[in-house]
Short mmCIF file of N, CA and C in Angstrom, two decimals:
data_model
loop_
_atom_site.label_atom_id
_atom_site.label_comp_id
_atom_site.label_asym_id
_atom_site.label_seq_id
_atom_site.Cartn_x
_atom_site.Cartn_y
_atom_site.Cartn_z
N MET N 1 0.99 -1.11 -0.11
CA MET N 1 -0.03 0.19 -0.24
C MET N 1 0.72 1.28 -0.14
N LYS N 2 0.29 2.05 -0.45
CA LYS N 2 0.98 3.44 -0.59
C LYS N 2 1.25 4.20 1.22
N PRO N 3 2.03 5.08 1.07
CA PRO N 3 2.36 5.58 2.46
C PRO N 3 0.71 6.40 3.10
N ALA N 4 0.36 6.78 1.80
CA ALA N 4 -0.40 7.73 2.48
C ALA N 4 -1.69 6.85 2.71
N THR N 5 -2.14 5.91 1.82
CA THR N 5 -3.35 5.16 2.50
C THR N 5 -3.19 4.45 3.70
N VAL N 6 -1.98 4.30 4.10
CA VAL N 6 -1.41 3.71 5.19
C VAL N 6 -1.82 4.99 6.45
N ALA N 7 -1.52 6.03 5.88
CA ALA N 7 -1.55 7.21 7.14
C ALA N 7 -3.29 7.37 7.17
N LYS N 8 -3.92 7.49 6.07
CA LYS N 8 -5.41 7.49 6.45
C LYS N 8 -5.83 6.28 7.16
N LYS N 9 -5.56 5.37 6.61
CA LYS N 9 -6.13 4.07 7.57
C LYS N 9 -5.87 4.35 9.26
N LEU N 10 -4.74 4.64 9.59
CA LEU N 10 -3.97 4.72 10.81
C LEU N 10 -4.47 5.96 11.37
N GLY N 11 -5.25 7.14 10.82
CA GLY N 11 -5.46 8.09 11.21
C GLY N 11 -4.56 9.03 11.26
N ILE N 12 -3.30 9.19 11.01
CA ILE N 12 -2.25 10.16 11.08
C ILE N 12 -1.98 10.93 10.24
N HIS N 13 -1.08 11.95 10.27
CA HIS N 13 -0.97 12.97 9.20
C HIS N 13 0.31 12.98 8.70
N LEU N 14 0.32 12.34 7.29
CA LEU N 14 1.54 11.62 6.51
C LEU N 14 2.63 12.85 6.88
N PRO N 15 2.78 14.14 6.49
CA PRO N 15 4.06 14.70 6.68
C PRO N 15 4.31 14.93 7.88
N ALA N 16 3.87 14.28 8.81
CA ALA N 16 4.72 14.17 10.17
C ALA N 16 5.14 12.92 10.73
N THR N 17 4.98 11.96 9.77
CA THR N 17 5.70 10.50 9.62
C THR N 17 7.00 10.61 9.50
N PRO N 18 7.87 9.83 9.71
CA PRO N 18 9.32 9.53 9.34
C PRO N 18 9.45 9.55 7.98
N GLN N 19 10.63 10.12 7.39
CA GLN N 19 10.90 10.03 5.78
C GLN N 19 10.76 8.64 5.22
N GLU N 20 11.36 7.54 6.06
CA GLU N 20 11.71 6.20 5.84
C GLU N 20 10.18 5.57 5.43
N PHE N 21 8.83 5.94 6.38
CA PHE N 21 7.52 5.56 6.60
C PHE N 21 6.66 6.33 4.88
N GLN N 22 7.44 7.49 4.49
CA GLN N 22 6.72 8.01 3.70
C GLN N 22 7.42 7.55 2.26
N ASP N 23 8.64 7.32 2.53
CA ASP N 23 9.39 6.55 0.74
C ASP N 23 8.91 5.52 0.56
N SER N 24 8.33 4.68 1.79
CA SER N 24 8.23 3.56 1.59
C SER N 24 6.72 2.81 0.92
N THR N 25 6.79 1.70 0.72
CA THR N 25 5.47 0.98 0.37
C THR N 25 4.99 -0.17 1.59
N ILE N 26 4.05 -0.05 2.03
CA ILE N 26 4.04 -1.04 3.10
C ILE N 26 2.70 -2.30 2.42
N THR N 27 3.14 -3.29 3.03
CA THR N 27 2.69 -4.50 3.01
C THR N 27 1.33 -4.53 3.92
N ARG N 28 0.30 -5.29 3.44
CA ARG N 28 -0.75 -5.64 4.62
C ARG N 28 -0.19 -6.54 5.75
N GLU N 29 1.07 -7.06 5.83
CA GLU N 29 1.54 -7.99 7.01
C GLU N 29 2.15 -6.32 7.60
N GLU N 30 2.60 -5.77 7.40
CA GLU N 30 3.44 -4.75 8.05
C GLU N 30 2.37 -3.79 8.22
N PHE N 31 1.23 -3.31 7.42
CA PHE N 31 0.16 -2.67 7.86
C PHE N 31 -0.57 -3.09 9.35
N ALA N 32 -0.80 -4.60 9.63
CA ALA N 32 -1.31 -5.14 10.60
C ALA N 32 -0.31 -5.27 11.69
N GLU N 33 0.96 -5.23 11.36
CA GLU N 33 1.81 -5.07 12.67
C GLU N 33 1.86 -3.55 12.95
N LEU N 34 1.69 -2.97 12.25
CA LEU N 34 1.85 -1.29 13.11
C LEU N 34 0.25 -1.14 13.65
N GLN N 35 -0.59 -1.68 13.25
CA GLN N 35 -1.75 -1.71 13.91
C GLN N 35 -1.66 -2.44 15.32
N ALA N 36 -1.24 -3.63 15.44
CA ALA N 36 -1.03 -4.11 16.44
C ALA N 36 -0.07 -3.86 17.44
N ASN N 37 1.02 -3.40 17.14
CA ASN N 37 2.60 -3.22 17.74
C ASN N 37 2.64 -2.19 17.32
N PRO N 38 2.44 -0.65 17.36
CA PRO N 38 2.58 0.63 16.81
C PRO N 38 3.87 1.05 17.43
N PRO N 39 5.00 1.42 16.75
CA PRO N 39 6.35 1.62 17.22
C PRO N 39 5.78 3.51 18.02
N GLU N 40 6.98 3.81 18.37
CA GLU N 40 7.14 4.84 19.62
C GLU N 40 6.59 6.03 18.58
N TRP N 41 6.91 6.06 17.33
CA TRP N 41 6.58 7.55 17.01
C TRP N 41 4.82 7.18 16.28
N LEU N 42 4.53 6.22 16.16
CA LEU N 42 3.11 6.34 15.70
C LEU N 42 2.16 6.07 16.81
N ALA N 43 2.81 6.16 18.09
CA ALA N 43 2.23 5.98 19.44
C ALA N 43 2.19 7.45 19.40
N GLU N 44 3.01 8.12 19.37
CA GLU N 44 3.30 9.59 19.78
C GLU N 44 2.58 10.40 18.69
N LEU N 45 2.43 10.28 17.56
CA LEU N 45 1.48 10.72 16.70
C LEU N 45 -0.05 10.91 16.74
N ARG N 46 -0.27 9.48 17.22
CA ARG N 46 -1.77 9.23 17.72
C ARG N 46 -2.36 10.11 19.01
N ARG N 47 -1.18 10.25 19.87
CA ARG N 47 -0.85 10.86 21.12
C ARG N 47 -1.20 12.45 21.20
N ASN N 48 -0.32 12.58 19.99
CA ASN N 48 0.18 14.38 20.26
C ASN N 48 -0.49 14.99 19.24
N GLY N 49 -0.36 14.14 18.02
CA GLY N 49 -0.74 15.13 17.05
C GLY N 49 0.58 15.42 16.30
N PRO N 50 0.72 16.22 14.98
CA PRO N 50 -0.96 16.73 14.64
C PRO N 50 -1.65 16.03 13.89
N HIS N 51 -2.57 16.01 13.86
CA HIS N 51 -3.68 14.99 13.57
C HIS N 51 -4.51 15.53 12.31
N PRO N 52 -4.91 14.10 11.34
CA PRO N 52 -5.26 15.08 9.84
C PRO N 52 -6.57 15.95 10.63
N ARG N 53 -7.59 16.24 9.42
CA ARG N 53 -8.18 16.82 9.34
C ARG N 53 -9.27 16.26 9.56
N PRO N 54 -9.72 14.71 9.20
CA PRO N 54 -11.09 13.85 9.66
C PRO N 54 -10.57 13.20 11.02
N VAL N 55 -9.88 13.59 12.14
CA VAL N 55 -9.35 13.26 13.13
C VAL N 55 -9.51 14.68 13.96
N VAL N 56 -9.36 15.56 13.58
CA VAL N 56 -9.42 17.09 14.19
C VAL N 56 -11.22 17.26 13.99
N ALA N 57 -11.55 16.89 13.07
CA ALA N 57 -13.26 17.28 12.95
C ALA N 57 -13.92 16.09 14.13
N GLN N 58 -13.56 15.07 14.06
CA GLN N 58 -14.23 13.88 15.16
C GLN N 58 -13.94 14.29 16.80
N LYS N 59 -12.70 15.17 16.73
CA LYS N 59 -12.31 15.37 17.94
C LYS N 59 -13.34 16.57 18.58
N LEU N 60 -13.36 17.22 17.61
CA LEU N 60 -14.19 18.53 18.24
C LEU N 60 -15.42 18.64 17.54
N ASN N 61 -16.22 17.35 17.30
CA ASN N 61 -17.23 16.78 17.28
C ASN N 61 -18.08 17.90 16.26
N VAL N 62 -17.33 17.96 14.83
CA VAL N 62 -17.92 18.95 13.81
C VAL N 62 -17.72 17.95 12.56
N SER N 63 -18.01 18.42 11.69
CA SER N 63 -18.07 18.00 10.18
C SER N 63 -16.66 18.73 9.62
N ILE N 64 -16.29 17.90 8.42
CA ILE N 64 -14.63 18.52 8.05
C ILE N 64 -15.18 19.56 6.94
N SER N 65 -16.13 19.87 6.83
CA SER N 65 -16.45 20.82 6.41
C SER N 65 -16.69 21.87 7.19
N GLY N 66 -17.16 22.02 8.50
CA GLY N 66 -17.56 22.88 9.07
C GLY N 66 -15.96 23.39 9.71
N LEU N 67 -14.92 22.51 9.57
CA LEU N 67 -13.78 23.04 9.89
C LEU N 67 -13.45 24.03 8.80
N ALA N 68 -13.52 23.73 7.68
CA ALA N 68 -13.43 24.49 6.40
C ALA N 68 -14.10 26.35 6.74
N ARG N 69 -15.13 26.00 7.09
CA ARG N 69 -16.02 27.51 7.18
C ARG N 69 -15.29 27.87 8.41
N GLY N 70 -15.00 27.13 9.39
CA GLY N 70 -14.38 27.90 10.91
C GLY N 70 -12.83 28.25 10.28
N GLY N 71 -12.08 28.10 9.13
CA GLY N 71 -10.93 28.38 8.57
C GLY N 71 -9.82 27.74 9.07
N VAL N 72 -9.99 26.12 9.83
CA VAL N 72 -9.09 25.55 9.90
C VAL N 72 -8.62 24.48 8.32
N GLU N 73 -7.46 25.10 8.07
CA GLU N 73 -6.99 24.41 6.95
C GLU N 73 -5.93 23.18 7.41
N ASP N 74 -5.35 23.48 8.50
CA ASP N 74 -4.04 22.74 8.54
C ASP N 74 -4.34 21.46 9.84
N ALA N 75 -3.54 20.81 9.81
CA ALA N 75 -3.87 19.73 11.06
C ALA N 75 -3.56 20.42 12.11
N LEU N 76 -4.02 19.89 13.53
CA LEU N 76 -4.12 20.79 14.24
C LEU N 76 -3.34 19.48 15.75
N THR N 77 -2.40 19.82 16.77
CA THR N 77 -1.71 19.05 17.56
C THR N 77 -3.22 18.90 18.75
N THR N 78 -3.00 17.72 19.69
CA THR N 78 -3.66 17.80 20.33
C THR N 78 -3.88 18.88 21.61
N ALA N 79 -2.63 19.46 21.52
CA ALA N 79 -3.20 20.78 22.77
C ALA N 79 -3.73 21.92 21.78
N GLU N 80 -3.73 21.88 20.72
CA GLU N 80 -3.85 22.96 19.81
C GLU N 80 -5.64 22.43 19.79
N ILE N 81 -6.59 21.69 19.50
CA ILE N 81 -7.56 21.06 19.88
C ILE N 81 -8.00 21.07 21.51
N THR N 82 -7.32 21.05 22.23
CA THR N 82 -7.67 20.90 23.59
C THR N 82 -7.94 22.64 23.78
N ALA N 83 -7.00 23.41 23.41
CA ALA N 83 -7.26 24.70 23.78
C ALA N 83 -8.68 25.40 23.06
N LEU N 84 -8.71 25.02 21.53
CA LEU N 84 -10.25 25.15 21.20
C LEU N 84 -11.80 24.47 21.65
N LEU N 85 -11.30 23.33 22.43
CA LEU N 85 -12.57 22.41 22.88
C LEU N 85 -12.69 23.48 24.54
N GLN N 86 -11.47 23.99 25.39
CA GLN N 86 -11.70 24.90 26.42
C GLN N 86 -12.07 26.37 26.15
N ALA N 87 -11.69 27.17 25.45
CA ALA N 87 -12.13 28.41 24.79
C ALA N 87 -12.94 28.29 23.50
N PRO N 88 -13.61 27.15 23.36
CA PRO N 88 -14.71 27.38 22.05
C PRO N 88 -14.57 28.71 21.44
N PRO N 89 -14.72 29.58 19.99
CA PRO N 89 -15.00 30.21 19.56
C PRO N 89 -16.16 30.24 18.71
N GLN N 90 -17.02 31.40 18.22
CA GLN N 90 -18.05 31.22 18.05
C GLN N 90 -18.60 30.23 16.89
N TRP N 91 -17.31 30.13 15.82
CA TRP N 91 -17.63 29.14 14.84
C TRP N 91 -17.63 28.19 15.22
N LEU N 92 -16.67 27.29 16.04
CA LEU N 92 -17.12 26.28 17.00
C LEU N 92 -18.45 25.60 17.44
N VAL N 93 -18.78 26.98 17.94
CA VAL N 93 -20.21 26.36 18.83
C VAL N 93 -21.22 26.45 17.85
N THR N 94 -21.22 27.06 16.56
CA THR N 94 -22.00 27.20 15.21
C THR N 94 -22.15 25.83 15.02
N GLU N 95 -20.59 25.62 14.61
CA GLU N 95 -20.84 24.06 14.04
C GLU N 95 -21.00 22.90 14.71
N ARG N 96 -20.46 23.23 15.95
CA ARG N 96 -21.09 21.82 16.98
C ARG N 96 -22.45 21.62 16.94
N SER N 97 -23.46 22.92 16.88
CA SER N 97 -24.88 22.92 17.09
C SER N 97 -25.32 22.24 15.84
N THR N 98 -24.87 22.88 14.61
CA THR N 98 -25.24 22.27 13.26
C THR N 98 -24.96 21.09 12.85
N HIS N 99 -23.79 20.19 13.22
CA HIS N 99 -23.23 19.21 13.47
C HIS N 99 -23.93 18.25 14.21
N ALA N 100 -24.91 18.55 15.37
CA ALA N 100 -25.68 17.80 15.86
C ALA N 100 -26.59 17.83 15.67
N ALA N 101 -27.34 18.70 14.78
CA ALA N 101 -28.91 18.99 14.36
C ALA N 101 -28.70 18.02 12.90
N VAL N 102 -27.72 17.74 12.50
CA VAL N 102 -27.81 17.29 11.37
C VAL N 102 -27.73 15.59 11.82
N ARG N 103 -27.04 15.44 12.57
CA ARG N 103 -26.88 13.83 13.24
C ARG N 103 -28.34 13.45 13.81
N ALA N 104 -29.25 14.38 14.42
CA ALA N 104 -30.23 14.00 14.96
C ALA N 104 -31.03 13.86 13.58
N GLU N 105 -31.18 14.51 12.54
CA GLU N 105 -32.19 14.57 11.68
C GLU N 105 -31.93 13.28 10.89
N ALA N 106 -30.80 12.81 10.42
CA ALA N 106 -30.22 11.44 9.96
C ALA N 106 -30.55 10.32 10.89
N GLN N 107 -30.71 10.34 12.16
CA GLN N 107 -31.27 9.22 13.32
C GLN N 107 -32.34 9.21 13.03
N ARG N 108 -33.41 10.62 13.14
CA ARG N 108 -34.64 10.44 12.77
C ARG N 108 -35.00 9.74 11.48
N VAL N 109 -34.14 10.24 10.24
CA VAL N 109 -35.00 9.74 9.13
C VAL N 109 -34.73 7.84 9.24
N LYS N 110 -33.60 7.86 9.60
CA LYS N 110 -33.24 6.00 9.92
C LYS N 110 -34.26 5.45 10.52
N ASP N 111 -34.54 6.00 11.86
CA ASP N 111 -35.69 5.31 12.61
C ASP N 111 -36.75 5.14 12.28
N GLU N 112 -37.49 6.47 11.20
CA GLU N 112 -38.75 6.58 10.66
C GLU N 112 -38.62 5.16 9.33
N ALA N 113 -37.66 5.01 8.82
CA ALA N 113 -37.28 4.06 7.87
C ALA N 113 -37.44 2.69 8.46
N ALA N 114 -36.66 2.39 9.62
CA ALA N 114 -36.81 1.26 10.52
C ALA N 114 -38.34 0.78 10.81
N LYS N 115 -39.10 2.04 11.09
CA LYS N 115 -40.54 1.70 11.90
C LYS N 115 -41.05 1.27 10.46
N LYS N 116 -40.62 1.62 9.40
CA LYS N 116 -42.01 1.30 8.18
C LYS N 116 -41.30 0.03 7.55
N GLU N 117 -40.13 0.03 7.32
CA GLU N 117 -39.92 -1.63 7.37
C GLU N 117 -40.20 -2.81 8.57
N ALA N 118 -40.29 -2.55 9.66
CA ALA N 118 -41.27 -3.21 10.29
C ALA N 118 -42.59 -3.36 10.38
N LYS N 119 -43.15 -2.61 10.11
CA LYS N 119 -44.26 -1.92 9.41
C LYS N 119 -44.54 -3.06 8.40
N ARG N 120 -44.21 -3.30 7.22
CA ARG N 120 -44.12 -3.59 5.87
C ARG N 120 -43.86 -5.44 6.25
N ALA N 121 -42.81 -5.59 7.34
CA ALA N 121 -42.57 -7.07 7.44
C ALA N 121 -43.64 -7.55 8.27
N ARG N 122 -44.53 -6.80 9.35
CA ARG N 122 -45.65 -7.21 9.84
C ARG N 122 -46.54 -7.60 9.13
N ALA N 123 -46.64 -6.74 8.03
CA ALA N 123 -48.06 -7.02 6.97
C ALA N 123 -47.68 -8.11 6.13
N ASN N 124 -46.59 -8.80 6.05
CA ASN N 124 -46.62 -9.72 4.75
C ASN N 124 -46.74 -10.87 5.85
#
């Protein structure tokens, strides 16, 4: 696998990885080993970052689009994410409520579809 693919699957920011990782091709066995027994550099990246945008969005409880609307274009460290959570700027408050509303609506639609399916199954 390409390093970018492995970094995405591991949830790490590729430019923050060691150069030998960036320059190599990783086999599925090596990938499984990285997951099972992460080396110190990988554990450190997961712990302190910088984290890629999908991980930042998940930690801030917003969408990736919400990050872009908030002006977050780069990877953030754990310390930067914690600082944002401790003193949330207005954009973060707005995006978190928007994200929560979207998730609630998606759950409502899913529940409604499940009810219709259950009703249809009982009718048969």
